[in-house]
Coordinates of C-alpha atoms and ligand atoms in Angstrom, one line a residue:
X1 CA 66.2 131.5 -25.4
X2 CA 69.4 132.4 -27.2
X3 CA 69.3 136.1 -27.8
X4 CA 72.1 138.1 -29.3
X5 CA 72.0 141.7 -28.1
X6 CA 72.9 144.8 -30.1
X7 CA 76.4 144.8 -28.4
X8 CA 77.1 141.5 -30.2
X9 CA 77.1 143.5 -33.4
X10 CA 79.0 146.5 -32.1
X11 CA 75.9 148.7 -32.0
X12 CA 75.1 151.2 -29.3
X13 CA 71.6 152.1 -28.0
X14 CA 69.0 152.6 -30.7
X15 CA 67.9 156.1 -31.7
X16 CA 64.4 154.8 -32.2
X17 CA 61.6 156.3 -30.0
X18 CA 59.3 154.4 -27.7
X19 CA 56.6 152.2 -29.0
X20 CA 54.2 150.2 -26.9
X21 CA 54.3 147.2 -29.2
X22 CA 51.6 145.8 -27.0
X23 CA 49.5 143.9 -29.7
X24 CA 51.8 141.1 -30.6
X25 CA 54.4 140.1 -33.3
X26 CA 54.5 140.6 -37.0
X27 CA 56.5 138.1 -39.1
X28 CA 58.7 139.3 -42.0
X29 CA 61.2 137.8 -44.5
X30 CA 63.8 138.8 -47.0
X31 CA 62.8 139.1 -50.6
X32 CA 65.9 137.1 -51.7
X33 CA 66.9 133.5 -50.9
X34 CA 69.8 133.7 -48.5
X35 CA 70.8 130.1 -47.9
X36 CA 71.7 130.9 -44.3
X37 CA 70.5 127.5 -43.1
X38 CA 73.4 125.9 -45.0
X39 CA 76.0 128.3 -43.5
X40 CA 77.5 128.8 -40.1
X41 CA 75.8 131.3 -37.8
X42 CA 78.5 133.8 -38.4
X43 CA 76.9 134.4 -41.8
X44 CA 73.6 135.3 -40.0
X45 CA 75.5 138.0 -38.0
X46 CA 77.0 139.3 -41.2
X47 CA 73.6 139.4 -42.8
X48 CA 72.2 141.3 -39.8
X49 CA 75.0 143.9 -40.0
X50 CA 74.5 144.3 -43.7
X51 CA 70.8 144.7 -43.3
X52 CA 71.3 147.6 -40.8
X53 CA 73.9 149.2 -43.1
X54 CA 71.4 149.0 -46.0
X55 CA 68.5 150.4 -43.9
X56 CA 70.6 153.3 -42.7
X57 CA 72.2 154.0 -46.1
X58 CA 71.0 156.2 -48.9
X59 CA 68.4 153.7 -50.2
X60 CA 66.4 153.9 -47.0
X61 CA 67.9 156.5 -44.7
X62 CA 66.4 155.1 -41.5
X63 CA 67.6 155.8 -38.0
X64 CA 68.4 152.2 -37.4
X65 CA 67.8 148.7 -38.7
X66 CA 64.0 148.5 -39.5
X67 CA 63.0 145.5 -37.4
X68 CA 62.6 144.8 -33.7
X69 CA 64.3 141.4 -34.0
X70 CA 65.5 138.8 -36.4
X71 CA 65.4 135.0 -35.9
X72 CA 67.8 133.1 -38.0
X73 CA 67.4 129.6 -39.4
X74 CA 69.6 128.3 -36.6
X75 CA 66.9 129.5 -34.1
X76 CA 69.0 132.3 -32.6
X77 CA 67.2 135.6 -31.9
X78 CA 69.1 138.7 -32.8
X79 CA 68.2 142.1 -31.5
X80 CA 67.4 144.9 -33.9
X81 CA 65.8 148.0 -32.4
X82 CA 64.8 145.7 -29.5
X83 CA 61.7 145.6 -27.3
X84 CA 59.2 148.5 -27.2
X85 CA 60.8 150.6 -29.9
X86 CA 59.2 152.2 -33.0
X87 CA 60.1 150.4 -36.2
X88 CA 60.3 150.9 -39.9
X89 CA 58.8 147.5 -40.7
X90 CA 55.0 147.5 -41.1
X91 CA 53.3 150.8 -41.7
X92 CA 50.2 151.0 -39.6
X93 CA 51.8 148.9 -36.9
X94 CA 55.2 150.3 -36.3
X95 CA 54.6 151.4 -32.7
X96 CA 52.0 148.9 -31.7
X97 CA 53.5 145.6 -32.8
X98 CA 57.0 144.0 -32.6
X99 CA 58.5 143.0 -36.0
X100 CA 60.5 139.8 -36.4
X101 CA 62.2 138.9 -39.6
X102 CA 63.1 135.3 -40.4
X103 CA 66.1 135.9 -42.7
X104 CA 64.7 133.6 -45.4
X105 CA 63.6 134.1 -49.0
X106 CA 60.5 132.9 -50.9
X107 CA 61.8 129.5 -51.9
X108 CA 63.3 128.7 -48.5
X109 CA 61.6 126.5 -45.8
X110 CA 61.3 127.8 -42.3
X111 CA 63.4 125.6 -40.2
X112 CA 62.1 123.9 -37.0
X113 CA 64.8 125.8 -35.1
X114 CA 63.5 129.2 -36.5
X115 CA 59.9 128.3 -35.5
X116 CA 61.1 127.4 -32.0
X117 CA 63.2 130.6 -31.9
X118 CA 60.2 132.7 -32.7
X119 CA 58.1 131.0 -30.1
X120 CA 60.7 131.6 -27.4
X121 CA 61.2 135.2 -28.4
X122 CA 57.4 135.7 -28.4
X123 CA 57.1 134.1 -24.9
X124 CA 59.9 136.3 -23.6
X125 CA 58.3 139.4 -25.0
X126 CA 54.9 138.4 -23.5
X127 CA 56.5 137.7 -20.1
X128 CA 58.8 140.7 -19.8
X129 CA 57.2 143.4 -22.0
X130 CA 53.5 142.7 -21.7
X131 CA 53.3 142.0 -25.5
X132 CA 49.9 140.7 -26.5
X133 CA 49.1 137.4 -28.1
X134 CA 48.7 138.6 -31.7
X135 CA 50.7 137.0 -34.5
X136 CA 50.4 138.6 -38.0
X137 CA 52.3 138.7 -41.2
X138 CA 53.5 141.8 -42.9
X139 CA 50.9 141.4 -45.7
X140 CA 48.2 141.8 -43.1
X141 CA 49.1 145.5 -43.0
X142 CA 49.9 146.4 -46.6
X143 CA 50.0 144.7 -50.0
X144 CA 53.3 142.9 -50.1
X145 CA 54.6 139.4 -50.7
X146 CA 56.2 139.5 -47.2
X147 CA 56.6 137.2 -45.2
X148 CA 56.3 134.8 -48.2
X149 CA 53.7 132.0 -48.6
X150 CA 55.6 129.5 -46.4
X151 CA 55.9 131.7 -43.4
X152 CA 52.5 133.2 -43.8
X153 CA 50.9 129.7 -43.7
X154 CA 52.6 129.2 -40.4
X155 CA 51.2 132.5 -39.2
X156 CA 47.7 131.5 -40.2
X157 CA 47.7 128.0 -38.9
X158 CA 48.9 129.1 -35.4
X159 CA 52.4 127.4 -35.6
X160 CA 54.2 130.6 -34.4
X161 CA 51.6 131.3 -31.7
X162 CA 52.2 128.0 -29.9
X163 CA 54.2 127.7 -26.7
X164 CA 57.9 126.9 -26.8
X165 CA 58.4 123.1 -27.0
X166 CA 55.0 122.4 -28.7
X167 CA 55.0 120.3 -31.8
X168 CA 56.4 121.6 -35.0
X169 CA 54.7 120.3 -38.2
X170 CA 57.1 118.2 -40.3
X171 CA 59.5 117.3 -37.5
X172 CA 57.3 115.1 -35.3
X173 CA 56.0 111.8 -36.3
X174 CA 52.4 112.6 -35.6
X175 CA 49.5 111.9 -37.8
X176 CA 48.4 113.8 -40.9
X177 CA 46.8 116.5 -38.8
X178 CA 50.3 117.5 -37.6
X179 CA 50.0 120.3 -35.1
X180 CA 49.3 119.4 -31.5
X181 CA 49.4 115.7 -31.9
X182 CA 53.0 115.1 -31.0
X183 CA 53.5 117.7 -28.3
X184 CA 55.8 116.4 -25.6
X185 CA 54.0 118.3 -22.9
X186 CA 52.2 115.9 -20.6
X187 CA 54.3 112.8 -21.4
X188 CA 55.4 110.6 -18.5
X189 CA 57.5 107.5 -17.9
X190 CA 55.7 104.4 -19.1
X191 CA 54.0 106.2 -22.0
X192 CA 54.2 104.8 -25.5
X193 CA 53.6 106.0 -29.0
X194 CA 54.4 108.6 -31.6
X195 CA 54.6 111.5 -29.2
X196 CA 57.3 109.6 -27.2
X197 CA 59.1 109.0 -30.5
X198 CA 59.0 112.7 -31.2
X199 CA 60.5 113.5 -27.8
X200 CA 63.2 110.9 -28.3
X201 CA 64.2 112.2 -31.7
X202 CA 64.4 115.8 -30.3
X203 CA 66.5 114.5 -27.4
X204 CA 68.9 112.7 -29.7
X205 CA 69.2 115.7 -32.0
X206 CA 69.9 117.8 -28.9
X207 CA 72.9 115.5 -28.2
X208 CA 71.4 113.3 -25.5
X209 CA 71.8 109.9 -27.1
X210 CA 69.7 106.9 -26.5
X211 CA 72.3 104.3 -27.3
X212 CA 70.4 101.2 -26.4
X213 CA 66.9 101.7 -27.6
X214 CA 66.9 104.7 -29.8
X215 CA 63.6 106.3 -30.8
X216 CA 61.5 103.2 -30.0
X217 CA 58.5 105.1 -28.8
X218 CA 58.7 103.7 -25.2
X219 CA 59.4 106.2 -22.4
X220 CA 61.6 104.0 -20.2
X221 CA 64.7 104.5 -18.1
X222 CA 66.9 105.5 -20.9
X223 CA 64.6 108.2 -22.1
X224 CA 64.1 109.4 -18.6
X225 CA 67.8 109.8 -18.1
X226 CA 68.1 111.8 -21.4
X227 CA 65.2 114.0 -20.4
X228 CA 66.9 114.8 -17.0
X229 CA 70.3 115.4 -18.7
X230 CA 68.7 117.8 -21.2
X231 CA 67.0 119.7 -18.5
X232 CA 70.1 119.8 -16.4
X233 CA 72.0 121.3 -19.3
X234 CA 69.6 124.2 -19.2
X235 CA 70.2 124.8 -15.5
X236 CA 67.3 122.7 -14.0
X237 CA 68.1 121.5 -10.5
X238 CA 65.1 119.3 -10.2
X239 CA 66.0 115.7 -9.9
X240 CA 62.8 114.2 -11.0
X241 CA 59.5 115.2 -12.6
X242 CA 56.8 112.7 -13.1
X243 CA 55.6 114.4 -16.3
X244 CA 57.0 116.7 -18.9
X245 CA 55.7 120.2 -18.0
X246 CA 55.6 123.1 -20.4
X247 CA 58.7 124.4 -18.7
X248 CA 60.6 121.0 -19.1
X249 CA 59.5 120.9 -22.8
X250 CA 60.9 124.4 -23.3
X251 CA 64.2 123.4 -21.7
X252 CA 64.5 120.4 -24.0
X253 CA 63.7 122.4 -27.1
X254 CA 66.2 125.1 -26.1
X255 CA 68.9 122.4 -25.7
X256 CA 67.9 121.1 -29.2
X257 CA 68.0 124.6 -30.8
X258 CA 71.4 125.3 -29.2
X259 CA 72.8 122.1 -30.4
X260 CA 71.8 122.6 -34.0
X261 CA 73.0 126.2 -34.0
X262 CA 76.6 124.9 -33.3
Ligands
ZN1 ZN1 58.1 142.6 -44.3
ZN2 ZN1 72.2 131.7 -37.5

Protein backbone atom coordinates (compact mmCIF):
# COMPACT_ATOMS: atom_id res chain seq x y z
CA UNK A 1 0.00 0.00 0.00
CA UNK A 2 1.18 3.48 -0.76
CA UNK A 3 0.31 5.61 2.28
CA UNK A 4 1.33 9.21 2.74
CA UNK A 5 1.46 10.10 6.41
CA UNK A 6 0.61 13.44 7.99
CA UNK A 7 4.29 14.42 7.99
CA UNK A 8 4.17 14.40 4.17
CA UNK A 9 1.87 17.41 4.41
CA UNK A 10 3.81 19.09 7.18
CA UNK A 11 1.25 18.26 9.83
CA UNK A 12 2.02 17.27 13.42
CA UNK A 13 0.03 14.81 15.50
CA UNK A 14 -3.74 15.20 15.33
CA UNK A 15 -5.60 16.84 18.20
CA UNK A 16 -8.55 14.49 17.64
CA UNK A 17 -9.44 12.14 20.47
CA UNK A 18 -9.49 8.36 20.42
CA UNK A 19 -12.20 6.52 18.56
CA UNK A 20 -12.46 2.74 18.33
CA UNK A 21 -13.47 2.89 14.64
CA UNK A 22 -14.01 -0.85 14.94
CA UNK A 23 -17.03 -1.29 12.66
CA UNK A 24 -15.50 -0.64 9.25
CA UNK A 25 -15.06 2.10 6.65
CA UNK A 26 -17.38 4.83 5.37
CA UNK A 27 -16.87 6.18 1.84
CA UNK A 28 -17.13 9.93 1.08
CA UNK A 29 -16.55 12.23 -1.86
CA UNK A 30 -16.25 15.92 -2.63
CA UNK A 31 -19.34 17.76 -3.83
CA UNK A 32 -17.35 19.36 -6.68
CA UNK A 33 -15.74 17.70 -9.70
CA UNK A 34 -12.02 18.02 -9.09
CA UNK A 35 -10.40 16.46 -12.15
CA UNK A 36 -7.55 15.09 -10.08
CA UNK A 37 -7.30 11.96 -12.26
CA UNK A 38 -6.04 14.19 -15.10
CA UNK A 39 -3.46 15.92 -12.94
CA UNK A 40 -0.19 14.84 -11.35
CA UNK A 41 -0.35 13.53 -7.81
CA UNK A 42 1.04 16.82 -6.48
CA UNK A 43 -2.44 18.27 -7.17
CA UNK A 44 -3.94 15.65 -4.81
CA UNK A 45 -1.57 16.73 -2.05
CA UNK A 46 -2.53 20.33 -2.65
CA UNK A 47 -6.20 19.38 -2.48
CA UNK A 48 -5.64 17.51 0.78
CA UNK A 49 -3.91 20.50 2.36
CA UNK A 50 -6.65 22.87 1.17
CA UNK A 51 -9.31 20.56 2.56
CA UNK A 52 -7.69 20.67 5.99
CA UNK A 53 -7.38 24.45 5.79
CA UNK A 54 -11.09 24.69 4.95
CA UNK A 55 -12.11 22.28 7.72
CA UNK A 56 -10.10 24.19 10.31
CA UNK A 57 -11.08 27.63 9.04
CA UNK A 58 -14.05 29.84 9.96
CA UNK A 59 -16.51 27.86 7.80
CA UNK A 60 -16.11 24.67 9.84
CA UNK A 61 -13.86 25.42 12.79
CA UNK A 62 -12.86 21.79 13.35
CA UNK A 63 -9.78 20.64 15.22
CA UNK A 64 -8.33 18.98 12.13
CA UNK A 65 -9.24 17.72 8.68
CA UNK A 66 -12.58 15.92 9.03
CA UNK A 67 -11.65 12.51 7.57
CA UNK A 68 -9.57 9.58 8.73
CA UNK A 69 -8.07 9.13 5.25
CA UNK A 70 -8.32 10.08 1.63
CA UNK A 71 -7.63 7.88 -1.38
CA UNK A 72 -6.85 9.82 -4.55
CA UNK A 73 -7.65 8.77 -8.14
CA UNK A 74 -4.03 7.58 -8.48
CA UNK A 75 -4.69 5.05 -5.74
CA UNK A 76 -2.52 6.64 -3.08
CA UNK A 77 -3.84 6.67 0.48
CA UNK A 78 -3.35 9.93 2.33
CA UNK A 79 -3.59 10.21 6.08
CA UNK A 80 -6.09 12.61 7.61
CA UNK A 81 -6.77 12.15 11.31
CA UNK A 82 -5.43 8.62 10.87
CA UNK A 83 -6.39 5.30 12.42
CA UNK A 84 -8.62 5.13 15.53
CA UNK A 85 -9.36 8.84 15.84
CA UNK A 86 -12.69 10.58 16.19
CA UNK A 87 -13.73 12.38 13.03
CA UNK A 88 -16.02 15.09 11.77
CA UNK A 89 -17.27 13.10 8.81
CA UNK A 90 -20.40 11.01 9.43
CA UNK A 91 -22.50 12.03 12.44
CA UNK A 92 -23.58 8.87 14.23
CA UNK A 93 -20.41 7.05 13.25
CA UNK A 94 -17.56 9.45 13.93
CA UNK A 95 -15.94 7.33 16.62
CA UNK A 96 -17.03 3.86 15.52
CA UNK A 97 -16.12 3.96 11.81
CA UNK A 98 -13.11 5.10 9.73
CA UNK A 99 -13.95 7.67 7.05
CA UNK A 100 -12.27 7.57 3.63
CA UNK A 101 -12.89 10.26 1.02
CA UNK A 102 -12.31 9.54 -2.66
CA UNK A 103 -11.45 13.10 -3.76
CA UNK A 104 -13.92 12.92 -6.65
CA UNK A 105 -17.11 14.75 -7.58
CA UNK A 106 -20.56 13.60 -8.75
CA UNK A 107 -19.71 13.37 -12.47
CA UNK A 108 -16.39 11.64 -12.00
CA UNK A 109 -15.74 7.92 -12.33
CA UNK A 110 -13.97 6.09 -9.56
CA UNK A 111 -10.67 4.93 -11.04
CA UNK A 112 -9.55 1.29 -10.74
CA UNK A 113 -6.50 2.60 -8.88
CA UNK A 114 -8.73 4.33 -6.31
CA UNK A 115 -10.74 1.14 -5.83
CA UNK A 116 -7.57 -0.84 -5.28
CA UNK A 117 -6.25 1.90 -2.97
CA UNK A 118 -9.39 1.68 -0.80
CA UNK A 119 -9.12 -2.11 -0.69
CA UNK A 120 -5.49 -1.98 0.40
CA UNK A 121 -6.18 0.68 3.01
CA UNK A 122 -9.13 -1.34 4.31
CA UNK A 123 -7.02 -4.53 4.49
CA UNK A 124 -4.31 -2.60 6.35
CA UNK A 125 -6.82 -1.20 8.85
CA UNK A 126 -8.33 -4.62 9.39
CA UNK A 127 -4.94 -6.21 9.96
CA UNK A 128 -3.32 -3.57 12.13
CA UNK A 129 -6.21 -1.85 13.89
CA UNK A 130 -8.82 -4.58 14.17
CA UNK A 131 -11.26 -2.65 12.01
CA UNK A 132 -14.40 -4.62 11.18
CA UNK A 133 -15.58 -5.70 7.76
CA UNK A 134 -18.29 -3.07 7.29
CA UNK A 135 -18.35 -0.83 4.20
CA UNK A 136 -20.88 2.01 4.15
CA UNK A 137 -21.49 5.27 2.35
CA UNK A 138 -22.00 8.62 4.07
CA UNK A 139 -25.68 8.57 3.03
CA UNK A 140 -26.22 5.46 5.16
CA UNK A 141 -25.86 7.78 8.18
CA UNK A 142 -27.64 10.98 7.19
CA UNK A 143 -29.53 12.41 4.25
CA UNK A 144 -26.77 13.55 1.85
CA UNK A 145 -25.70 13.03 -1.75
CA UNK A 146 -22.31 11.81 -0.48
CA UNK A 147 -20.51 9.68 -1.67
CA UNK A 148 -22.30 10.23 -5.00
CA UNK A 149 -24.18 7.62 -7.01
CA UNK A 150 -21.10 6.15 -8.66
CA UNK A 151 -19.20 5.43 -5.45
CA UNK A 152 -22.34 4.39 -3.60
CA UNK A 153 -23.05 1.74 -6.25
CA UNK A 154 -19.57 0.33 -5.55
CA UNK A 155 -20.32 0.36 -1.82
CA UNK A 156 -23.53 -1.56 -2.37
CA UNK A 157 -22.26 -4.14 -4.87
CA UNK A 158 -19.31 -5.09 -2.67
CA UNK A 159 -16.53 -3.72 -4.90
CA UNK A 160 -14.75 -1.84 -2.09
CA UNK A 161 -15.16 -4.78 0.28
CA UNK A 162 -13.19 -7.22 -1.84
CA UNK A 163 -9.61 -8.25 -1.14
CA UNK A 164 -6.75 -6.32 -2.75
CA UNK A 165 -6.04 -7.71 -6.19
CA UNK A 166 -9.57 -8.96 -6.81
CA UNK A 167 -11.23 -8.02 -10.06
CA UNK A 168 -12.39 -4.49 -10.69
CA UNK A 169 -15.50 -4.07 -12.83
CA UNK A 170 -14.73 -2.33 -16.09
CA UNK A 171 -11.01 -3.12 -16.18
CA UNK A 172 -11.07 -6.85 -16.65
CA UNK A 173 -12.31 -8.62 -19.68
CA UNK A 174 -14.71 -10.85 -17.79
CA UNK A 175 -18.29 -11.45 -18.74
CA UNK A 176 -21.31 -9.26 -18.22
CA UNK A 177 -21.51 -10.24 -14.57
CA UNK A 178 -18.21 -8.49 -13.99
CA UNK A 179 -17.22 -8.88 -10.39
CA UNK A 180 -15.36 -11.99 -9.43
CA UNK A 181 -15.10 -13.49 -12.87
CA UNK A 182 -11.71 -12.15 -13.73
CA UNK A 183 -9.94 -12.41 -10.39
CA UNK A 184 -6.31 -13.32 -10.87
CA UNK A 185 -6.21 -15.27 -7.63
CA UNK A 186 -5.83 -18.99 -8.29
CA UNK A 187 -4.38 -18.71 -11.78
CA UNK A 188 -1.43 -20.93 -12.65
CA UNK A 189 0.90 -21.59 -15.54
CA UNK A 190 -0.87 -23.38 -18.35
CA UNK A 191 -4.21 -21.62 -17.70
CA UNK A 192 -6.05 -19.99 -20.57
CA UNK A 193 -8.88 -17.53 -20.93
CA UNK A 194 -10.25 -14.15 -19.98
CA UNK A 195 -8.91 -14.16 -16.42
CA UNK A 196 -5.40 -14.72 -17.78
CA UNK A 197 -5.94 -11.85 -20.19
CA UNK A 198 -6.93 -9.66 -17.26
CA UNK A 199 -3.74 -10.61 -15.42
CA UNK A 200 -1.67 -9.88 -18.52
CA UNK A 201 -3.21 -6.44 -19.07
CA UNK A 202 -2.57 -5.51 -15.43
CA UNK A 203 1.04 -6.73 -15.73
CA UNK A 204 1.65 -4.66 -18.85
CA UNK A 205 0.06 -1.56 -17.33
CA UNK A 206 2.28 -2.13 -14.30
CA UNK A 207 5.32 -1.88 -16.59
CA UNK A 208 6.08 -5.60 -16.99
CA UNK A 209 5.90 -5.98 -20.71
CA UNK A 210 4.93 -9.09 -22.64
CA UNK A 211 6.83 -8.23 -25.82
CA UNK A 212 6.30 -11.47 -27.71
CA UNK A 213 2.73 -12.57 -27.02
CA UNK A 214 1.01 -9.62 -25.35
CA UNK A 215 -2.33 -10.23 -23.66
CA UNK A 216 -3.07 -13.45 -25.53
CA UNK A 217 -4.89 -15.18 -22.68
CA UNK A 218 -2.28 -17.96 -22.36
CA UNK A 219 -0.34 -18.18 -19.11
CA UNK A 220 3.01 -19.28 -20.51
CA UNK A 221 6.69 -18.63 -19.84
CA UNK A 222 6.51 -14.96 -20.75
CA UNK A 223 3.61 -14.29 -18.40
CA UNK A 224 5.28 -16.29 -15.65
CA UNK A 225 8.43 -14.17 -16.00
CA UNK A 226 6.38 -10.95 -15.78
CA UNK A 227 4.52 -12.22 -12.69
CA UNK A 228 7.81 -12.99 -10.95
CA UNK A 229 9.26 -9.61 -11.93
CA UNK A 230 6.16 -7.80 -10.61
CA UNK A 231 6.35 -9.69 -7.33
CA UNK A 232 10.09 -9.09 -7.04
CA UNK A 233 9.49 -5.35 -7.49
CA UNK A 234 7.38 -5.54 -4.31
CA UNK A 235 10.08 -7.26 -2.33
CA UNK A 236 9.05 -10.87 -2.82
CA UNK A 237 12.00 -13.20 -2.47
CA UNK A 238 10.11 -16.25 -3.59
CA UNK A 239 11.50 -17.67 -6.79
CA UNK A 240 8.48 -19.60 -7.93
CA UNK A 241 4.87 -20.07 -6.97
CA UNK A 242 2.75 -22.56 -8.79
CA UNK A 243 -0.39 -20.48 -8.45
CA UNK A 244 -1.25 -16.84 -7.84
CA UNK A 245 -2.12 -16.49 -4.19
CA UNK A 246 -4.02 -13.56 -2.72
CA UNK A 247 -0.70 -12.20 -1.53
CA UNK A 248 0.85 -12.45 -5.02
CA UNK A 249 -2.22 -10.77 -6.54
CA UNK A 250 -1.93 -7.93 -4.02
CA UNK A 251 1.74 -7.45 -4.97
CA UNK A 252 0.88 -7.31 -8.65
CA UNK A 253 -1.94 -4.82 -8.03
CA UNK A 254 0.37 -2.69 -5.87
CA UNK A 255 2.94 -2.61 -8.67
CA UNK A 256 0.14 -1.57 -11.05
CA UNK A 257 -1.14 1.18 -8.74
CA UNK A 258 2.36 2.55 -8.19
CA UNK A 259 3.08 2.62 -11.89
CA UNK A 260 -0.04 4.55 -12.81
CA UNK A 261 0.52 6.97 -9.93
CA UNK A 262 3.80 8.08 -11.50
ZN1 LIG B 1 -19.44 12.55 3.07
ZN1 LIG C 1 -3.02 11.41 -6.46
